[in-house]
Every structure is written in C-alpha cells, then in structure tokens.
Short mmCIF file of C-alpha atoms in Angstrom, two decimals:
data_model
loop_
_atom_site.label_atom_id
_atom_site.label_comp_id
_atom_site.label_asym_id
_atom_site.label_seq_id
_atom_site.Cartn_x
_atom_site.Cartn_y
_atom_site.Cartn_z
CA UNK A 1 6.95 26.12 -0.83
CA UNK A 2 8.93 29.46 -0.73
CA UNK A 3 11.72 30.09 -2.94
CA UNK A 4 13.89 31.29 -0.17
CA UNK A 5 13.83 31.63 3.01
CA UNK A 6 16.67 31.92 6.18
CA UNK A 7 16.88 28.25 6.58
CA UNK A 8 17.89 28.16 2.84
CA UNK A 9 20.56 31.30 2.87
CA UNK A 10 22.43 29.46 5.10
CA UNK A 11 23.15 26.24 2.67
CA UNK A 12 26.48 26.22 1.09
CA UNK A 13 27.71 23.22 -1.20
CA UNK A 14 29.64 21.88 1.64
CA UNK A 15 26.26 21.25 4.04
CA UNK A 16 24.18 20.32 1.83
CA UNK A 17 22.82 16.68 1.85
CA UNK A 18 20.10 14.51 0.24
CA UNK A 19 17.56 15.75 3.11
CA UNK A 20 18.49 19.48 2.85
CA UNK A 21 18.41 19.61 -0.60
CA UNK A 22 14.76 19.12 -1.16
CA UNK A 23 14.63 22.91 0.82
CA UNK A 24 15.91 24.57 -2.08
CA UNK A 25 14.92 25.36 -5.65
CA UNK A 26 16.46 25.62 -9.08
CA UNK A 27 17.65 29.54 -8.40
CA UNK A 28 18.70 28.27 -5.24
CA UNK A 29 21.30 25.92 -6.68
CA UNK A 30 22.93 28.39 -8.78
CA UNK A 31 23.08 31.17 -5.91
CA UNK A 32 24.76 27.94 -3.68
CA UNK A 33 27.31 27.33 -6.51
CA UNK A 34 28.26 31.04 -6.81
CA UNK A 35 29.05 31.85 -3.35
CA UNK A 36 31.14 28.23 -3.46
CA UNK A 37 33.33 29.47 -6.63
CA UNK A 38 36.04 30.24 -4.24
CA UNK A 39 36.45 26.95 -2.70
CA UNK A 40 39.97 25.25 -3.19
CA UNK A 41 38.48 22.24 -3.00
CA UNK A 42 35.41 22.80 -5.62
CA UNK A 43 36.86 20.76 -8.10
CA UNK A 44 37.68 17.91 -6.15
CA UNK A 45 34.37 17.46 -4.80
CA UNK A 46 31.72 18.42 -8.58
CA UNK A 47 31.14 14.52 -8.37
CA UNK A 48 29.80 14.29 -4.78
CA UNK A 49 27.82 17.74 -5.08
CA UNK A 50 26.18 16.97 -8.28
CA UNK A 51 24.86 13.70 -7.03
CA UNK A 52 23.34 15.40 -4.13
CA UNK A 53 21.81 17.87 -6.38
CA UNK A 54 20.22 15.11 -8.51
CA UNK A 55 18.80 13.38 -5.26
CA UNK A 56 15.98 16.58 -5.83
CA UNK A 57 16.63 17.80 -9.14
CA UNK A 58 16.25 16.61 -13.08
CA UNK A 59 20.13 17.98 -14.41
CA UNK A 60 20.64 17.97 -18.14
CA UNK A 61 23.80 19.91 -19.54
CA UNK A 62 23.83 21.56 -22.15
CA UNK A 63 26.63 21.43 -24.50
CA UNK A 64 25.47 23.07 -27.76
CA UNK A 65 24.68 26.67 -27.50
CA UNK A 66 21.22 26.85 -29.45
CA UNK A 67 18.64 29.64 -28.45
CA UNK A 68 15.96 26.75 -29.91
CA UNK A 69 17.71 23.54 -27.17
CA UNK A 70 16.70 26.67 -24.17
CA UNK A 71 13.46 27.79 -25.27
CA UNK A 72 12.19 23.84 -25.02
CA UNK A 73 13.81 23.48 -22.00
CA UNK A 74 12.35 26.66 -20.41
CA UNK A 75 9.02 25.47 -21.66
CA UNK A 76 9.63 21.98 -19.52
CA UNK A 77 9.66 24.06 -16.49
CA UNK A 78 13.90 23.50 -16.29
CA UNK A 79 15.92 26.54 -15.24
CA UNK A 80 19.36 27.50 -17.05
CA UNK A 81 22.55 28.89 -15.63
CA UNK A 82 26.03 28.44 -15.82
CA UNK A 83 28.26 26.93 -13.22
CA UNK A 84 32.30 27.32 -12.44
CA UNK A 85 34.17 24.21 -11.78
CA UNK A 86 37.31 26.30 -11.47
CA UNK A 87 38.74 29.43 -13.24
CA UNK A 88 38.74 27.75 -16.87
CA UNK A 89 35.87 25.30 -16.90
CA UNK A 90 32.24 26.27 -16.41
CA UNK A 91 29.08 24.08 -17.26
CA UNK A 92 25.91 25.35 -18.69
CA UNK A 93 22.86 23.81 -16.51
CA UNK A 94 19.21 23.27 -17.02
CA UNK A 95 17.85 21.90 -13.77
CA UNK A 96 14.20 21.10 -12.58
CA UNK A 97 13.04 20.37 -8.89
CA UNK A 98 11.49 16.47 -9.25
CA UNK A 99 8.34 16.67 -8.39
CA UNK A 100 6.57 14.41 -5.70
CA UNK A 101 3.29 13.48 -7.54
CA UNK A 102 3.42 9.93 -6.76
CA UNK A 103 3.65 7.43 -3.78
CA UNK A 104 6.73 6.33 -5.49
CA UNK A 105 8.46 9.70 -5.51
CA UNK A 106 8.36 9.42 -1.71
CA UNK A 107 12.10 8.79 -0.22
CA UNK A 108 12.91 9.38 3.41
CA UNK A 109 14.87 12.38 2.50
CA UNK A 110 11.88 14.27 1.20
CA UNK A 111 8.36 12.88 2.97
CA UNK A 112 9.12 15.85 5.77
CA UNK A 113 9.30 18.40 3.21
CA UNK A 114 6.10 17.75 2.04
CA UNK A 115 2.35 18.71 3.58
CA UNK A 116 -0.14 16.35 4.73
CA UNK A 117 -2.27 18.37 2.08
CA UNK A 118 0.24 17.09 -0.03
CA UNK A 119 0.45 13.60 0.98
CA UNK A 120 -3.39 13.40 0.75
CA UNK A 121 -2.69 14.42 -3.06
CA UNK A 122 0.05 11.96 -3.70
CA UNK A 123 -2.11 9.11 -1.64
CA UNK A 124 -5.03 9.89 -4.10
CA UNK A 125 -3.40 9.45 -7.09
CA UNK A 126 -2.76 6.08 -6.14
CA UNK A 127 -5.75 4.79 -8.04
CA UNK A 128 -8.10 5.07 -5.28
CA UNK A 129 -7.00 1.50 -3.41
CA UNK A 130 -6.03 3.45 -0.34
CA UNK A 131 -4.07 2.95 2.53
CA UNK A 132 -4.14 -0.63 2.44
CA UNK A 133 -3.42 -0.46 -1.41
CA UNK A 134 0.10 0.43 -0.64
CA UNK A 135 3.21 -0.98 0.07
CA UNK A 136 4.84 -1.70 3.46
CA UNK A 137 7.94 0.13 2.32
CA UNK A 138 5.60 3.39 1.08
CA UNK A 139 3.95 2.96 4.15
CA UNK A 140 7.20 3.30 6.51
CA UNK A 141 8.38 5.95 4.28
CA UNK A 142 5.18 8.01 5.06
CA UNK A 143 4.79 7.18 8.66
CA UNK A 144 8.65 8.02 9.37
CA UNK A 145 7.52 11.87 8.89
CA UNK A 146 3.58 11.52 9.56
CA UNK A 147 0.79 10.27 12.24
CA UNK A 148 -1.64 8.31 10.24
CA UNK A 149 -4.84 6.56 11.22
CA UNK A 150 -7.28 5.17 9.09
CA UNK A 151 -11.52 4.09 9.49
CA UNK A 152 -13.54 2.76 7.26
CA UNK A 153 -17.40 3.60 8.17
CA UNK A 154 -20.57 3.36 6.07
CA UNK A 155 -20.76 7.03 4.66
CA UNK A 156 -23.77 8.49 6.26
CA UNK A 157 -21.93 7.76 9.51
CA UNK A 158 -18.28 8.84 8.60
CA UNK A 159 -19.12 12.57 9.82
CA UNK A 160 -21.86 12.20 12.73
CA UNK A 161 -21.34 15.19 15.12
CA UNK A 162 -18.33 14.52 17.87
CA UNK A 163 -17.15 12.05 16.27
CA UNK A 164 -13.65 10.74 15.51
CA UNK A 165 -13.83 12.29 12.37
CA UNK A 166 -14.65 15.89 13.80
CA UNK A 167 -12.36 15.22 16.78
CA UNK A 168 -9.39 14.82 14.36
CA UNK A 169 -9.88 17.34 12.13
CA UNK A 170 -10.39 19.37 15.06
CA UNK A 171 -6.75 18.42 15.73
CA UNK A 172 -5.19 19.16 12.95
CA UNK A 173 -5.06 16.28 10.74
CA UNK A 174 -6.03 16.31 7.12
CA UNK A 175 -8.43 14.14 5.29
CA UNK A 176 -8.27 11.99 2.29
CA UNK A 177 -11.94 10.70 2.05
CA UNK A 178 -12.18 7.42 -0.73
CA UNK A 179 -15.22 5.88 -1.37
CA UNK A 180 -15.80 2.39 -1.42
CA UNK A 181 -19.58 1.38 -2.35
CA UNK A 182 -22.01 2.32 0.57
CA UNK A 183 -18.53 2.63 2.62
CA UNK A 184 -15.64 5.21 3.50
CA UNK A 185 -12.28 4.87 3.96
CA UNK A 186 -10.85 7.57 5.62
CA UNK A 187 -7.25 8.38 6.13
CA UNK A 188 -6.11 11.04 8.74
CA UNK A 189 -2.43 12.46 8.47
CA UNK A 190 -0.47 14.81 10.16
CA UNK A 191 3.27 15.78 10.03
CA UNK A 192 4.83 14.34 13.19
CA UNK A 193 7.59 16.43 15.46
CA UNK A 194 11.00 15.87 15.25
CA UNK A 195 12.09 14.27 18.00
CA UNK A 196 16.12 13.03 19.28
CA UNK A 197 15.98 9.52 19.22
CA UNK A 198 17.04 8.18 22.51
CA UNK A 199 20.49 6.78 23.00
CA UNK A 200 20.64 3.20 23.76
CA UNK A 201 21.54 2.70 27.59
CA UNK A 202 23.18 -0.22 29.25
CA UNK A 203 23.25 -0.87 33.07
CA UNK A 204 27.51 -0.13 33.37
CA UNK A 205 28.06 1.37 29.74
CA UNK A 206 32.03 1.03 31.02
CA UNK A 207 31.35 -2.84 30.70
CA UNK A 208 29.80 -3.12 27.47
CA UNK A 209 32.60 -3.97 24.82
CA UNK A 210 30.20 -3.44 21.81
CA UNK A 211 31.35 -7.74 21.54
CA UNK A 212 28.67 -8.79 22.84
CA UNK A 213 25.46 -9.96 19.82
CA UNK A 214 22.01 -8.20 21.00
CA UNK A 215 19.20 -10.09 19.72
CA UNK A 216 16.40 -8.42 17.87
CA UNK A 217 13.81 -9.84 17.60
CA UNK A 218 12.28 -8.63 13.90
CA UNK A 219 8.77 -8.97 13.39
CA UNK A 220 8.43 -6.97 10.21
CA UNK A 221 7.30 -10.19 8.03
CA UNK A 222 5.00 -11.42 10.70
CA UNK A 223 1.40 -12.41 9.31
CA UNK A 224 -1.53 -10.49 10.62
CA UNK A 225 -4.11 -11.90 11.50
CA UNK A 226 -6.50 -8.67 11.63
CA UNK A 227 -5.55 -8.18 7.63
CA UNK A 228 -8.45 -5.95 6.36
CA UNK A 229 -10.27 -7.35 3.17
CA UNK A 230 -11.75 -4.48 1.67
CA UNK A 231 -13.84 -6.93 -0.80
CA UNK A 232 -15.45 -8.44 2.87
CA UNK A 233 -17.19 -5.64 3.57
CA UNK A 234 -20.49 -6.33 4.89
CA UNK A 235 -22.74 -5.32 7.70
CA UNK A 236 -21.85 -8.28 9.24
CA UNK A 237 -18.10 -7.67 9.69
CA UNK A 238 -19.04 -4.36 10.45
CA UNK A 239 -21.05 -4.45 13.45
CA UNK A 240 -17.67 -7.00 14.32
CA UNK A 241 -15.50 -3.93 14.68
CA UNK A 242 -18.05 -2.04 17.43
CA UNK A 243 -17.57 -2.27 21.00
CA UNK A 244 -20.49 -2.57 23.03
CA UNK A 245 -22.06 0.38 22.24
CA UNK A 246 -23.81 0.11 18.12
CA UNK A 247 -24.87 3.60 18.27
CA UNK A 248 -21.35 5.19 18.64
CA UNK A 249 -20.06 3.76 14.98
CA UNK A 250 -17.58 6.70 14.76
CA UNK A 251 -15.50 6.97 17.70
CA UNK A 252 -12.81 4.79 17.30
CA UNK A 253 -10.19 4.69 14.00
CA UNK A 254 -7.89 2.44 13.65
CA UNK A 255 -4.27 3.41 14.06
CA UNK A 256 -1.54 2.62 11.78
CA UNK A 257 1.25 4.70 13.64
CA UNK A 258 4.07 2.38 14.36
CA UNK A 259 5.99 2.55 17.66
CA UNK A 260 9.49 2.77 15.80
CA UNK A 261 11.15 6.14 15.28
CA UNK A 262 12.78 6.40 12.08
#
C-alpha cells in the first residue's frame, strides 16, 4: 500500500472516519494534524479524532523525553512526532498502523482496504481449518467487501484443464489452496465493486408514515441442512456432489456469496 497518494492528500481531520482512516499511514497522520493546527475548533474535537485514529493505529504518548523510550519505539516499527492541540499544548506521538495478520483483525471498516492476496494470507493463518473453520461473523465481514466461492476436490482433479479452477483464475480471483488428506479445499476471492445500495421503494411513498412495522423475516440462525463435514469425506459423499456427468469433477464450486449487500 502506498504511502500517499491523491485520495489521501485530500483527508483533513474533519473527514476522516473509521473507513478512511485505514488509507493513510503513520506520516500521514502527522501531515493531517499539521494542516488542521489552525482549526478553532481543534481542541474541542482531540477526543473524537484520536479515537478515529486508534480505529487503525497503535497510539502511545510519550511523556518523558528519553533518546533510549524512542530508539525502542522506532525499533517496534512506531513512528514519532509531535502534535498541537492549540498554541500552548502539544503531544509527543509514537503511532503504528495495526496490522491485519489475522481473521480477527478484520472489521468492516478495513476488509476493502485489503487485497484478496491479502485475505488469502490472513485466511491461511487461520490454522489451516479453512473456510468452514471460521466464524459466521468473519465470514460476513469478508464477504461484505469480497466474492468468495469455495470446492473441495480430490487433488489430482482440483486443476484439470478448463476447469472451474482455471476458469476462475482466469477471472481474476485469487487462490488459497489447503490440503486436506487425498482432498483440496479451495477458496476463490475477489474484491467486489462498490455498488449504491438501492433505496427502499413503496407503491405511494406519500402514504407511507414510516408507522407502519415491516416484517423481516431473519433467517440468519436457520440450520442447514447441506452443513459440510470435512471429517465425512469419502468417495462416497463425493461422487454425491456430481451431477450426471462423473467425468466433469471440476466444473462446479460451491458459492458462498450471500445475496445481502452490506
């Protein structure tokens, strides 16, 4: 990820926000809180600012002016500068960009400012247990940013010519390839377009009173049936998830997308 780029010259304290944020690095921060110096309403709003800028970043101040406290620092990977409150209080900073190393470092706020290369990484960490290894709330936190899909095919099979394997590499997804046994799991990602989400409609919007209860219907602890077992493996349940055709054992993955846009 660049240091700076157009996008980023354009972020002043008063803009920025907990998705924003994660454009920006530790120079960045200090460069933002110069040009804001001037600000009559700086002081009033250190609180609110800070906790934005601790939504991405590891803050520690430093209060005792010791060469030795900013050498260790520096050697943590934390940058230091000074920041103005107002013309006769200043702060001295060391601040660090979190990093995203781990499914659980993955917030709404920062899954589209990662790469699917990325994700793979993060995914893979995850001891190996793949995509059925994690949680439903990890899993909506990754799918609100990326298309996913996932197979599991015995290996010699996972990468037969035309298959769905080629076809969606072929289409820009990445690969995160995890071995189970004589088996494959493989788990396809790519970073999904921002879209509008559409504006709910009603047949005479000069009717609706906003009074009236709309039921949802929420179906997010249903059971499923179709739960995957990865410990049930067997050539048995395998040739359960062909079609018809035995010979054409990589064509189809199965999709996790879900319809909802978050």
């Amino acid at each position: 990820m660049k240091e700076s780029t157009n996008k980023e010259s354009t972020l002043t304290l008063k803009n920025l926000n907990k998705g924003n944020v994660w454009d920006i690095q530790e120079n960045d921060v200090f460069r933002i809180w110069e040009a804001s110096e001037r600000d009559a309403d700086l002081k009033d709003n250190v609180r609110h600012y800070t906790d934005i800028l601790r939504s991405a970043f590891d803050i520690e101040e430093i209060k005792i002016d010791n060469p030795e406290i900013d050498k260790k620092l520096t050697e943590r990977g934390f940058k230091i500068g000074h920041i103005r409150i107002d013309e006769s209080a200043s702060l001295k900073w060391a601040i660090k960009k979190r990093p995203i190393s781990r499914v659980t470092d993955l917030t709404y706020e920062n899954i589209r400012h990662i790469s699917a290369a990325k994700l793979m990484e993060v995914i893979d960490r995850n001891f190996g247990g793949g995509w059925d290894s994690l949680s439903q709330s990890i899993k909506d936190i990754i799918q609100s940013g990326f298309d996913i899909s996932t197979t599991t095919l015995p290996k010699d099979r996972l990468h037969n010519p035309g298959g769905m394997y080629e076809k969606k590499v072929a289409d820009g997804f990445e690969v995160l390839e995890i071995p189970k046994g004589t088996w494959v799991e493989a788990i396809f990602a790519k970073i999904k377009p921002i879209a509008d989400k559409p504006r709910m409609k009603y047949e005479d919007d000069d009717e609706y009173n906003g009074d009236e209860d709309v039921e949802i219907n929420d179906h997010y602890n249903d059971t499923d049936d179709d739960d995957y077992d990865e410990d049930k493996l067997t050539e048995e349940s395998y040739r359960t998830t062909i079609d018809e055709n035995p010979e054409d054992l990589s064509l189809d993955a199965v999709d996790v997308a879900e319809d909802d846009d978050f």
